mmCIF file of C-alpha atoms and ligand atoms in Angstrom:
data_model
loop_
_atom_site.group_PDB
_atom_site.id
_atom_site.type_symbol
_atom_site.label_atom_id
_atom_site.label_comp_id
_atom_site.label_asym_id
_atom_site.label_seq_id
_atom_site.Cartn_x
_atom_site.Cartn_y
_atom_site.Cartn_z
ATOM 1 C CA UNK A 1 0.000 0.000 0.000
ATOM 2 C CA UNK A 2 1.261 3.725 -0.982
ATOM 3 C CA UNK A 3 0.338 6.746 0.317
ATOM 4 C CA UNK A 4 1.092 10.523 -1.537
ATOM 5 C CA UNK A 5 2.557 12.769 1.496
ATOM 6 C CA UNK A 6 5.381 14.898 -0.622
ATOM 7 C CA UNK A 7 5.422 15.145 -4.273
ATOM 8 C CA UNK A 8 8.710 13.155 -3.975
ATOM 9 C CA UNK A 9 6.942 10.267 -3.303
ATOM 10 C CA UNK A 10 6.747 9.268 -6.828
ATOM 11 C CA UNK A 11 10.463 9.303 -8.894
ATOM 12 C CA UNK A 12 10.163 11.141 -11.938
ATOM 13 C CA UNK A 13 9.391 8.266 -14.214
ATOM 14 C CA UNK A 14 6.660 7.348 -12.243
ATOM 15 C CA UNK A 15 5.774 10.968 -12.453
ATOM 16 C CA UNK A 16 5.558 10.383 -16.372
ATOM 17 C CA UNK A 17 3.540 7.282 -16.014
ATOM 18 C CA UNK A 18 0.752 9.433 -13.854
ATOM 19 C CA UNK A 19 0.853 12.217 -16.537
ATOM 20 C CA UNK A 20 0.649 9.368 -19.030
ATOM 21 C CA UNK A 21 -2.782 8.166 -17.419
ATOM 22 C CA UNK A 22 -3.877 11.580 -16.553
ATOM 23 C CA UNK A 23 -3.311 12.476 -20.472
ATOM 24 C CA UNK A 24 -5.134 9.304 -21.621
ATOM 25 C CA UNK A 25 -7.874 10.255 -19.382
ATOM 26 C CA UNK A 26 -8.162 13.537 -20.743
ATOM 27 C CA UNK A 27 -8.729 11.896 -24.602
ATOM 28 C CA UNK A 28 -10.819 8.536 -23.689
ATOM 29 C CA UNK A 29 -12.948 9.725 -20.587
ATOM 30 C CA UNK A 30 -15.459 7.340 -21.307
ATOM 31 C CA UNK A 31 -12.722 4.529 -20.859
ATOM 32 C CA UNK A 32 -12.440 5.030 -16.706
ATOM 33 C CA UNK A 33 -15.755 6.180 -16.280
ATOM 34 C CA UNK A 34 -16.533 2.840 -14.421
ATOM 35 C CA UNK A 35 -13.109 1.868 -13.086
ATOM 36 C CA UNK A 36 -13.804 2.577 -9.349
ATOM 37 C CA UNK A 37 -16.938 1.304 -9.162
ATOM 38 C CA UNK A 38 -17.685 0.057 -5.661
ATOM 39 C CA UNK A 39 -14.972 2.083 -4.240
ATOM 40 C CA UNK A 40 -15.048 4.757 -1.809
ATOM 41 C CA UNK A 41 -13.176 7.834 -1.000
ATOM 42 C CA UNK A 42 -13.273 9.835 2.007
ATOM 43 C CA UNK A 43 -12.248 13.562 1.995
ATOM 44 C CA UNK A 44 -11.662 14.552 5.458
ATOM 45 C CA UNK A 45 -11.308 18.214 5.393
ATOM 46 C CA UNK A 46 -10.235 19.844 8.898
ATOM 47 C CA UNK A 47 -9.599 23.317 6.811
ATOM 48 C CA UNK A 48 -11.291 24.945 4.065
ATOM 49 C CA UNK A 49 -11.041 24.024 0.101
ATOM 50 C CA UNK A 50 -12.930 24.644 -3.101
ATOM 51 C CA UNK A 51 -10.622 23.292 -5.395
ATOM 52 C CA UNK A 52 -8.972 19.910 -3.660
ATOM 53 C CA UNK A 53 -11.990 18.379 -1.875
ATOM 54 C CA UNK A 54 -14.112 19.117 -5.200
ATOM 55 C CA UNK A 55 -11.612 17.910 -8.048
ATOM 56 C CA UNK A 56 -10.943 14.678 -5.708
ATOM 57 C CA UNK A 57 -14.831 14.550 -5.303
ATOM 58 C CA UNK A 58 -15.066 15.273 -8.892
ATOM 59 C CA UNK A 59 -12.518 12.759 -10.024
ATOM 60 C CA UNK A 60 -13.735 9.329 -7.795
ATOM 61 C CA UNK A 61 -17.251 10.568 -9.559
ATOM 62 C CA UNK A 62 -15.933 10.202 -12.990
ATOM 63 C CA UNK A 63 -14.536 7.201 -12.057
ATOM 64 C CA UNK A 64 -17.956 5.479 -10.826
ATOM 65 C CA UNK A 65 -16.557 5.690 -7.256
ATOM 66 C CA UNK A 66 -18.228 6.835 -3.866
ATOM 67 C CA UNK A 67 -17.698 9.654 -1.846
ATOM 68 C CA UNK A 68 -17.976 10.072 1.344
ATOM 69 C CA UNK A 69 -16.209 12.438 4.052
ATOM 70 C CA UNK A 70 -16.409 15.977 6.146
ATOM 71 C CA UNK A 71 -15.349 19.360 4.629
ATOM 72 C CA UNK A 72 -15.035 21.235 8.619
ATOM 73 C CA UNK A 73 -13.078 20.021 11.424
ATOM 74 C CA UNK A 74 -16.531 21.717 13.159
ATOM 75 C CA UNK A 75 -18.779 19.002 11.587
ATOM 76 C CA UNK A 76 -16.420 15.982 12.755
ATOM 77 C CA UNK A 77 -15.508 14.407 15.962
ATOM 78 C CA UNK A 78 -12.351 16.256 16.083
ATOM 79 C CA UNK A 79 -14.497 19.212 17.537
ATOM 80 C CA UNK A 80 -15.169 16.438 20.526
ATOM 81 C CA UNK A 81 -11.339 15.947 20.899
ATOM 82 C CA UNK A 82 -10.634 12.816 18.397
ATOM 83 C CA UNK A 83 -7.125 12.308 17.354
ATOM 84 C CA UNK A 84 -6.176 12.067 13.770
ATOM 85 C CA UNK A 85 -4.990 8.743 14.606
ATOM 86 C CA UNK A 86 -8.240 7.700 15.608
ATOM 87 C CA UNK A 87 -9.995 9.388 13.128
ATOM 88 C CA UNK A 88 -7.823 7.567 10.113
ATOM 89 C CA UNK A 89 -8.483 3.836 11.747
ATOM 90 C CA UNK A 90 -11.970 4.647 11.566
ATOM 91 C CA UNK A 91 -12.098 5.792 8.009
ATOM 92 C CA UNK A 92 -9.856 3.087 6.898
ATOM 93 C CA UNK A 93 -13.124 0.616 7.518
ATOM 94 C CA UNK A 94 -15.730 2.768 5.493
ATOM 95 C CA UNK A 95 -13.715 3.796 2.296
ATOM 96 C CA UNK A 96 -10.974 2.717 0.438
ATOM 97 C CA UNK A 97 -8.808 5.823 0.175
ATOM 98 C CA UNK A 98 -8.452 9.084 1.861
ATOM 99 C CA UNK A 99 -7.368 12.424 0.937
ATOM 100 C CA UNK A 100 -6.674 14.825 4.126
ATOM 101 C CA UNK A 101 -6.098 18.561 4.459
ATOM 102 C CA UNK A 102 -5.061 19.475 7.674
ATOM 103 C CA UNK A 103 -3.825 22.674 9.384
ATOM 104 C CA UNK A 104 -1.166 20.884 11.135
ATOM 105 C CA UNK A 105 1.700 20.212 9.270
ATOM 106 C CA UNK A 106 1.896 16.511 9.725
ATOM 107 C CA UNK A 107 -1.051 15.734 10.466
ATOM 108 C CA UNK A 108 -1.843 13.623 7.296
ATOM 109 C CA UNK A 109 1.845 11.688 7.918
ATOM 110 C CA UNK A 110 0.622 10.994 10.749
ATOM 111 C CA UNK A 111 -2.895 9.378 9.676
ATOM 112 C CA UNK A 112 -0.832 7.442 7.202
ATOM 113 C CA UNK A 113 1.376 5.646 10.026
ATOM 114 C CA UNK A 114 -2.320 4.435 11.296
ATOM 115 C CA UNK A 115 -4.259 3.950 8.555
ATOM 116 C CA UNK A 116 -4.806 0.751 6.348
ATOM 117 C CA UNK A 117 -6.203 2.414 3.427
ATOM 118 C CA UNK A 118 -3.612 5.155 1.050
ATOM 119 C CA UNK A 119 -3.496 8.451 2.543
ATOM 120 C CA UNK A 120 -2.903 11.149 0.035
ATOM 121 C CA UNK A 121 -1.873 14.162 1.924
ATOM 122 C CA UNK A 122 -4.254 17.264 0.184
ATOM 123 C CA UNK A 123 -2.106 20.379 1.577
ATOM 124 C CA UNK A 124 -1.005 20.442 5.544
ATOM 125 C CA UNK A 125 -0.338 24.071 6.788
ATOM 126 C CA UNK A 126 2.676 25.728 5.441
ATOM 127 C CA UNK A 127 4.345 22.396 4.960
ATOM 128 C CA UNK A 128 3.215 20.229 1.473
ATOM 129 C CA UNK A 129 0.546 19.853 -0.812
ATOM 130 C CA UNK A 130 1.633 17.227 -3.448
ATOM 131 C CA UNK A 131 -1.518 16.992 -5.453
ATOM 132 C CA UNK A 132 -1.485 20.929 -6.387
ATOM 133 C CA UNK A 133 2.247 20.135 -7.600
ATOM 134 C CA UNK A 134 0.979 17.233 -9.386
ATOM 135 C CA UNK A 135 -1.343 19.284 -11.405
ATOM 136 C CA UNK A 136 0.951 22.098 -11.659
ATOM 137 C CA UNK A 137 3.323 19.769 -13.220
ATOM 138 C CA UNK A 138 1.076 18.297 -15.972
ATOM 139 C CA UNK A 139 -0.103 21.520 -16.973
ATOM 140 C CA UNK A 140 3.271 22.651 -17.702
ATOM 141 C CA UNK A 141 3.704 19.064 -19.728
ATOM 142 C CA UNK A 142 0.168 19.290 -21.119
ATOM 143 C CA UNK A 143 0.723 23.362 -22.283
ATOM 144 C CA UNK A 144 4.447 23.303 -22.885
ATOM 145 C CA UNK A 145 5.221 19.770 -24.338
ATOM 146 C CA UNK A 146 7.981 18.964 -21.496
ATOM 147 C CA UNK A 147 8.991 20.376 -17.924
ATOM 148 C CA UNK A 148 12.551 21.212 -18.504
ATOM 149 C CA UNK A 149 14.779 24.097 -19.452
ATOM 150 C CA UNK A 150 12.637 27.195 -18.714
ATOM 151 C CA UNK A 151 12.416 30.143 -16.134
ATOM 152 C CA UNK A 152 9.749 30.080 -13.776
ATOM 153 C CA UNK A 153 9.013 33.278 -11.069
ATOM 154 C CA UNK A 154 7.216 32.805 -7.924
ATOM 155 C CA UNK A 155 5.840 35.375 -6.453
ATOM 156 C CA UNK A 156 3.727 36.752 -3.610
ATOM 157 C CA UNK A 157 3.288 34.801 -0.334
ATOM 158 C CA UNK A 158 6.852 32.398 -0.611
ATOM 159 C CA UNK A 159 6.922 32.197 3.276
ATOM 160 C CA UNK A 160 4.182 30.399 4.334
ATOM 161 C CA UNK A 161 2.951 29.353 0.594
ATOM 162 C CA UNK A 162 3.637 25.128 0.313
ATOM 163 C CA UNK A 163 1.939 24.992 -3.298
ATOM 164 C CA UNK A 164 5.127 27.246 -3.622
ATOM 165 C CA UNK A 165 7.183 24.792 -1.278
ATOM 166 C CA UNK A 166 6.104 21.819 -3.043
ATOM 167 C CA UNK A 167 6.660 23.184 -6.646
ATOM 168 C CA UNK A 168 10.136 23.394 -5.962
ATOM 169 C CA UNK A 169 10.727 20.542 -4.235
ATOM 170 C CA UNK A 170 9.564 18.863 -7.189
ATOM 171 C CA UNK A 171 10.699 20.841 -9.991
ATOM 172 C CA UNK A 172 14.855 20.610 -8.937
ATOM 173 C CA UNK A 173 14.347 17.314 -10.257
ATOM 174 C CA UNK A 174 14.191 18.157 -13.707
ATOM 175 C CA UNK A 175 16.843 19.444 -15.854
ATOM 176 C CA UNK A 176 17.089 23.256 -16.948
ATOM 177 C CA UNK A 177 15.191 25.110 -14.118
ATOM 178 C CA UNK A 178 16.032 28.506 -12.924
ATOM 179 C CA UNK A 179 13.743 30.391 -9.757
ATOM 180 C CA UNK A 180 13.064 33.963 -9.273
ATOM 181 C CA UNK A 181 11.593 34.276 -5.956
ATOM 182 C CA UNK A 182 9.587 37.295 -6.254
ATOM 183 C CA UNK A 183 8.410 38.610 -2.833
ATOM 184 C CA UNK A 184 8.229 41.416 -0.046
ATOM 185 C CA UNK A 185 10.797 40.909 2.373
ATOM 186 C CA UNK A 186 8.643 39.603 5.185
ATOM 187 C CA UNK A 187 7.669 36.946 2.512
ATOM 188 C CA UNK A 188 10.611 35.223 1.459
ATOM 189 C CA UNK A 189 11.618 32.176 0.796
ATOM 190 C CA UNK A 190 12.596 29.867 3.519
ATOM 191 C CA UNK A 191 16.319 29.582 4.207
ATOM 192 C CA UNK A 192 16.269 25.716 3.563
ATOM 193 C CA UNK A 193 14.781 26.183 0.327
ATOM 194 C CA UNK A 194 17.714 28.362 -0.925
ATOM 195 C CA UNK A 195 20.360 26.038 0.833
ATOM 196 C CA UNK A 196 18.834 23.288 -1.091
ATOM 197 C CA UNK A 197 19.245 24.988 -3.918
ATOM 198 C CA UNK A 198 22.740 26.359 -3.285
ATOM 199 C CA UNK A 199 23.762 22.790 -2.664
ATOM 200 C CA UNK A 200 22.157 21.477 -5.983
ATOM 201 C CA UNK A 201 23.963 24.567 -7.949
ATOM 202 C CA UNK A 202 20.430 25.341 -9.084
ATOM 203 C CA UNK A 203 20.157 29.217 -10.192
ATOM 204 C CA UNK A 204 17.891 31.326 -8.397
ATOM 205 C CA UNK A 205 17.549 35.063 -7.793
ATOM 206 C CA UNK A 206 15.623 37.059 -5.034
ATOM 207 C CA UNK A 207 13.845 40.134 -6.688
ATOM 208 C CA UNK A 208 11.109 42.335 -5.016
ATOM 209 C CA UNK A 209 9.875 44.295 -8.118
ATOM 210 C CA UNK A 210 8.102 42.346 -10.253
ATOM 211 C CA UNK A 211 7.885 44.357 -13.279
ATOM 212 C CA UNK A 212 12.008 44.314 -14.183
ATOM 213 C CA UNK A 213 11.866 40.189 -14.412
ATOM 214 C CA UNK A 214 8.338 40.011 -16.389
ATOM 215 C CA UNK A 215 10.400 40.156 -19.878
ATOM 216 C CA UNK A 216 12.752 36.843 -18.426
ATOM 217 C CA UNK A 217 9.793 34.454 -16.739
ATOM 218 C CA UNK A 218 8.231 31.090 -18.944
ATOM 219 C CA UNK A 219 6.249 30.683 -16.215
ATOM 220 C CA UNK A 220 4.793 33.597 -13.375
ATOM 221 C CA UNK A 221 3.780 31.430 -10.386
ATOM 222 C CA UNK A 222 1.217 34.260 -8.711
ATOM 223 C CA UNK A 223 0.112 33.310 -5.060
ATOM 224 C CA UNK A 224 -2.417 35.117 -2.546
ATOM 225 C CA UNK A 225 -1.039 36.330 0.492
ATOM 226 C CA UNK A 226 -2.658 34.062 2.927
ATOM 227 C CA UNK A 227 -4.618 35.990 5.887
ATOM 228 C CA UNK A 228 -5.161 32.743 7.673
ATOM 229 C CA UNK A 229 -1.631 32.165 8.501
ATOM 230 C CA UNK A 230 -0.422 35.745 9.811
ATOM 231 C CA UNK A 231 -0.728 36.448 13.163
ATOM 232 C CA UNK A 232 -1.090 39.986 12.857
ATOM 233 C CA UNK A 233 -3.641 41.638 10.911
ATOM 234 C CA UNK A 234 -1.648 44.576 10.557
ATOM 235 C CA UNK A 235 1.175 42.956 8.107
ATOM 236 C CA UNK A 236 -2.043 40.839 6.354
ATOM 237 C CA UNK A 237 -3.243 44.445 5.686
ATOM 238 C CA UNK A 238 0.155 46.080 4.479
ATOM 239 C CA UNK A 239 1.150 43.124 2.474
ATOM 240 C CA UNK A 240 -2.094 41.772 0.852
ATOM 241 C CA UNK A 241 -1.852 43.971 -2.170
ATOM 242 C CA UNK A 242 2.088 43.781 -2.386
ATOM 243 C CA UNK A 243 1.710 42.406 -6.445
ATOM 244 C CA UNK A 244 -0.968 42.768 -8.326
ATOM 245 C CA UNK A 245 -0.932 41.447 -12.159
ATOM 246 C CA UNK A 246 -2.611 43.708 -14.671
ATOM 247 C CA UNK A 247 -2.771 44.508 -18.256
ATOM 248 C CA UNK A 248 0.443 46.656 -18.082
ATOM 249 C CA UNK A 249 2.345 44.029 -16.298
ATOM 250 C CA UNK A 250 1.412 41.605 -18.774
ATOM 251 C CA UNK A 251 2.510 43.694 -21.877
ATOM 252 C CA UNK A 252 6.239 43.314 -20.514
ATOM 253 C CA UNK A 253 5.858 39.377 -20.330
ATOM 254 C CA UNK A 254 7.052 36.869 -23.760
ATOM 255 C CA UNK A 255 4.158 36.328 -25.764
ATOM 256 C CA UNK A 256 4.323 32.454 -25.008
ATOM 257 C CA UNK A 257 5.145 33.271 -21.151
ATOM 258 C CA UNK A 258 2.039 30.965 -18.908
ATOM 259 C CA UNK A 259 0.537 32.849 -16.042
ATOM 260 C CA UNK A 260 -0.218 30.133 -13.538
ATOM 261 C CA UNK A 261 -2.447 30.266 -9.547
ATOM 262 C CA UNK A 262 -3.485 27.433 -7.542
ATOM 263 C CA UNK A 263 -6.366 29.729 -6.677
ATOM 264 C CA UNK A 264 -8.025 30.690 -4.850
ATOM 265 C CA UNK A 265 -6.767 34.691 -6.067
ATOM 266 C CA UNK A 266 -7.870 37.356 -4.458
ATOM 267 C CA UNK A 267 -6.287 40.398 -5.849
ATOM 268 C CA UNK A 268 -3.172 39.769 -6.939
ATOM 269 C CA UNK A 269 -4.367 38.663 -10.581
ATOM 270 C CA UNK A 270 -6.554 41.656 -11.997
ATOM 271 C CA UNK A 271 -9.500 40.201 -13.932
ATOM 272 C CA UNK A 272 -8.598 41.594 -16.664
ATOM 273 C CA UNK A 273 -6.003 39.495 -17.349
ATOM 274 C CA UNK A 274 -8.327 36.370 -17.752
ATOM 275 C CA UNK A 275 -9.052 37.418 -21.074
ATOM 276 C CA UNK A 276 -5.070 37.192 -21.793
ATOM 277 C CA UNK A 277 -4.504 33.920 -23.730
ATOM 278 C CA UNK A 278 -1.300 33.355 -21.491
ATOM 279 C CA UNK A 279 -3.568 33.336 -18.529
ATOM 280 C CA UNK A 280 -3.828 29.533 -18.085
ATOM 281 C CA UNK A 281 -5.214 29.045 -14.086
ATOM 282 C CA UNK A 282 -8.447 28.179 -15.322
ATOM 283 C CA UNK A 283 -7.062 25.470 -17.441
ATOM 284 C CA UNK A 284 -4.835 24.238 -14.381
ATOM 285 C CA UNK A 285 -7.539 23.882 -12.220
ATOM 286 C CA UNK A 286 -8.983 21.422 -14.763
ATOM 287 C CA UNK A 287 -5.944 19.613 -15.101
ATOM 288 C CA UNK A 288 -6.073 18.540 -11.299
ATOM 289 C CA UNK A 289 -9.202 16.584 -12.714
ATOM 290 C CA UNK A 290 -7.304 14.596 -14.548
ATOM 291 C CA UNK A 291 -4.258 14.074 -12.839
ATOM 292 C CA UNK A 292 -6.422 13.312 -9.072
ATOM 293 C CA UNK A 293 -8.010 10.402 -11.596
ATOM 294 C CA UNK A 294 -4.620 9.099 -12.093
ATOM 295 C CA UNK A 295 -3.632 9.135 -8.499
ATOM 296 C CA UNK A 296 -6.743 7.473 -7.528
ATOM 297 C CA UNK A 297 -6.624 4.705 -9.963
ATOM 298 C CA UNK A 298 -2.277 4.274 -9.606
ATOM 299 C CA UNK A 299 -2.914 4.059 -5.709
ATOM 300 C CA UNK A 300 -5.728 1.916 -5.831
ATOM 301 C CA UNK A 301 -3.392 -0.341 -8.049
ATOM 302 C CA UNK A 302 -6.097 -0.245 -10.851
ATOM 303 C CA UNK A 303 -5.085 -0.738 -14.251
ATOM 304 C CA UNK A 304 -7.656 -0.492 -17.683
HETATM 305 N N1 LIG B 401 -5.474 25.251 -4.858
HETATM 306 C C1 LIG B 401 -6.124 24.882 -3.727
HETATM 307 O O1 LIG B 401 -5.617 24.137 -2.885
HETATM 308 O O2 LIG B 401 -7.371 25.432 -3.608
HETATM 309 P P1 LIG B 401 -8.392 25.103 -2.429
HETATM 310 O O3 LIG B 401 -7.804 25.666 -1.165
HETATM 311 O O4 LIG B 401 -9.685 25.754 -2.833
HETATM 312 O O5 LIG B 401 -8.486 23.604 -2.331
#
């Protein structure tokens, strides 16, 4: 049995091989449409999510699975005082795989060690969330052809941001990548990120203004500034509307250059800018579909 806690997981072949299967479901839906029937997954949600509980939800669906689960720590026994631990050995008797978001970072590693069904981990606090990077990744495959040899910029919330974490994490793995962190101060990137780096003789810069490295970016990574994990209100307030992309920005950027978000966005993407054919967050959200179809059938060890 295999659980998904870290996008590194999976080796980078296998990686292929889940792109592979989320590509083939993309052309032959009708193929997996009944290739989980009788299965069940839980989503246990202890923090909130549009995108993750309803693309797994979506994807079990389209595979004539179940689902079952919680999308509030309020409306679960945790509000009572249940451990995670507990929680997991009960859920690993009602449904055959579970996807977990968590505040904690941990938390879902920790369901894992207890649990008898896989445990994909679907974004715990700052740390992880392997099945954003998963879909990040095959919409740079899917829209670029390959994931190798291009410049991708990060920017916003690079602190406490783990779709940003995870990205990277996974993308040193391939060949030709180069990182400008783009972020205020108080929102850099964390020192073990660039030591990682350093040590792998990966390039990177640090930049604050975003405008001077538009013309150089492939990819522009956006990311809210998160209000639920300052402390302060104050520095939520001051730094919220640090970077906002607009029209103007966008008229320095390559023609071909992708804009990617996990979403949700609040303002740091102008509207406007969804009109832009480079805008392609929309089509990344759909691509976690796909590739949480994959993951479901490759960890239920189903094969069509
Ligand atoms: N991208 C993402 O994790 O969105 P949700 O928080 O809505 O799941």
């Amino acid at each position: 049995m295999r659980h998904l806690m870290n996008p590194l997981d999976f080796t980078t072949t296998e990686l292929e091989q889940l792109f592979d299967l989320a590509a083939d479901i993309e052309r032959n839906p009708a193929k997996y449409a009944h290739a989980c029937a009788g299965k069940i997954l839980a989503t246990c949600f202890y923090e909130p999510s549009t995108r993750t509980r309803l693309s797994f939800e979506s994807a079990m669906t389209r595979l004539g699975g179940s689902v079952i689960g919680f999308s509030d720590a309020a409306s679960s026994s945790a509000s009572k005082g249940e451990s995670v631990s507990d929680t997991i050995r009960v859920i690993s008797c009602y449904a055959d795989i579970c996807a977990m978001r968590h505040p904690k970072e941990g938390a879902p590693m920790v369901a894992s060690e207890k649990s008898t069904i896989p445990v994909i981990n679907a974004g715990d606090g700052g740390h992880q969330h392997p099945t954003q990077t998963l879909t990040d990744l095959l919409t740079i495959r899917s829209l670029k052809g390959e994931i190798k040899n291009f410049t991708i910029g990060l920017c916003g919330d690079l602190k406490f941001g783990r779709t940003v974490h995870s990205l990277i994490n996974a993308l040193v793995r391939y060949e030709g990548i180069r990182f400008i962190f783009i972020s205020p101060e108080e929102l850099r990137i964390p020192d073990y990120i660039t030591d990682m780096l350093k040590e792998m003789d990966i390039p990177y810069e640090e930049v604050m203004n975003l405008e001077n490295v538009m013309p150089n970016l492939d990819f522009l990574y956006m990311t809210r500034v998160q209000k639920e994990r300052f402390f302060n209100e104050e520095d939520y307030i001051r730094l919220k509307d640090f970077y906002i992309l607009d029209k103007a920005k966008m008229a320095l950027a390559k023609d071909n250059m992708l804009v990617l978000h996990p979403l949700p966005r609040v303002n740091e993407i102008s509207v406007e800018v969804d009109e832009d054919p480079r805008a392609a967050y929309f089509k990344q959200a759909q691509y976690g579909v796909y590739v949480r179809m994959a993951l479901i059938l490759t960890l239920l060890n189903i094969n069509i």
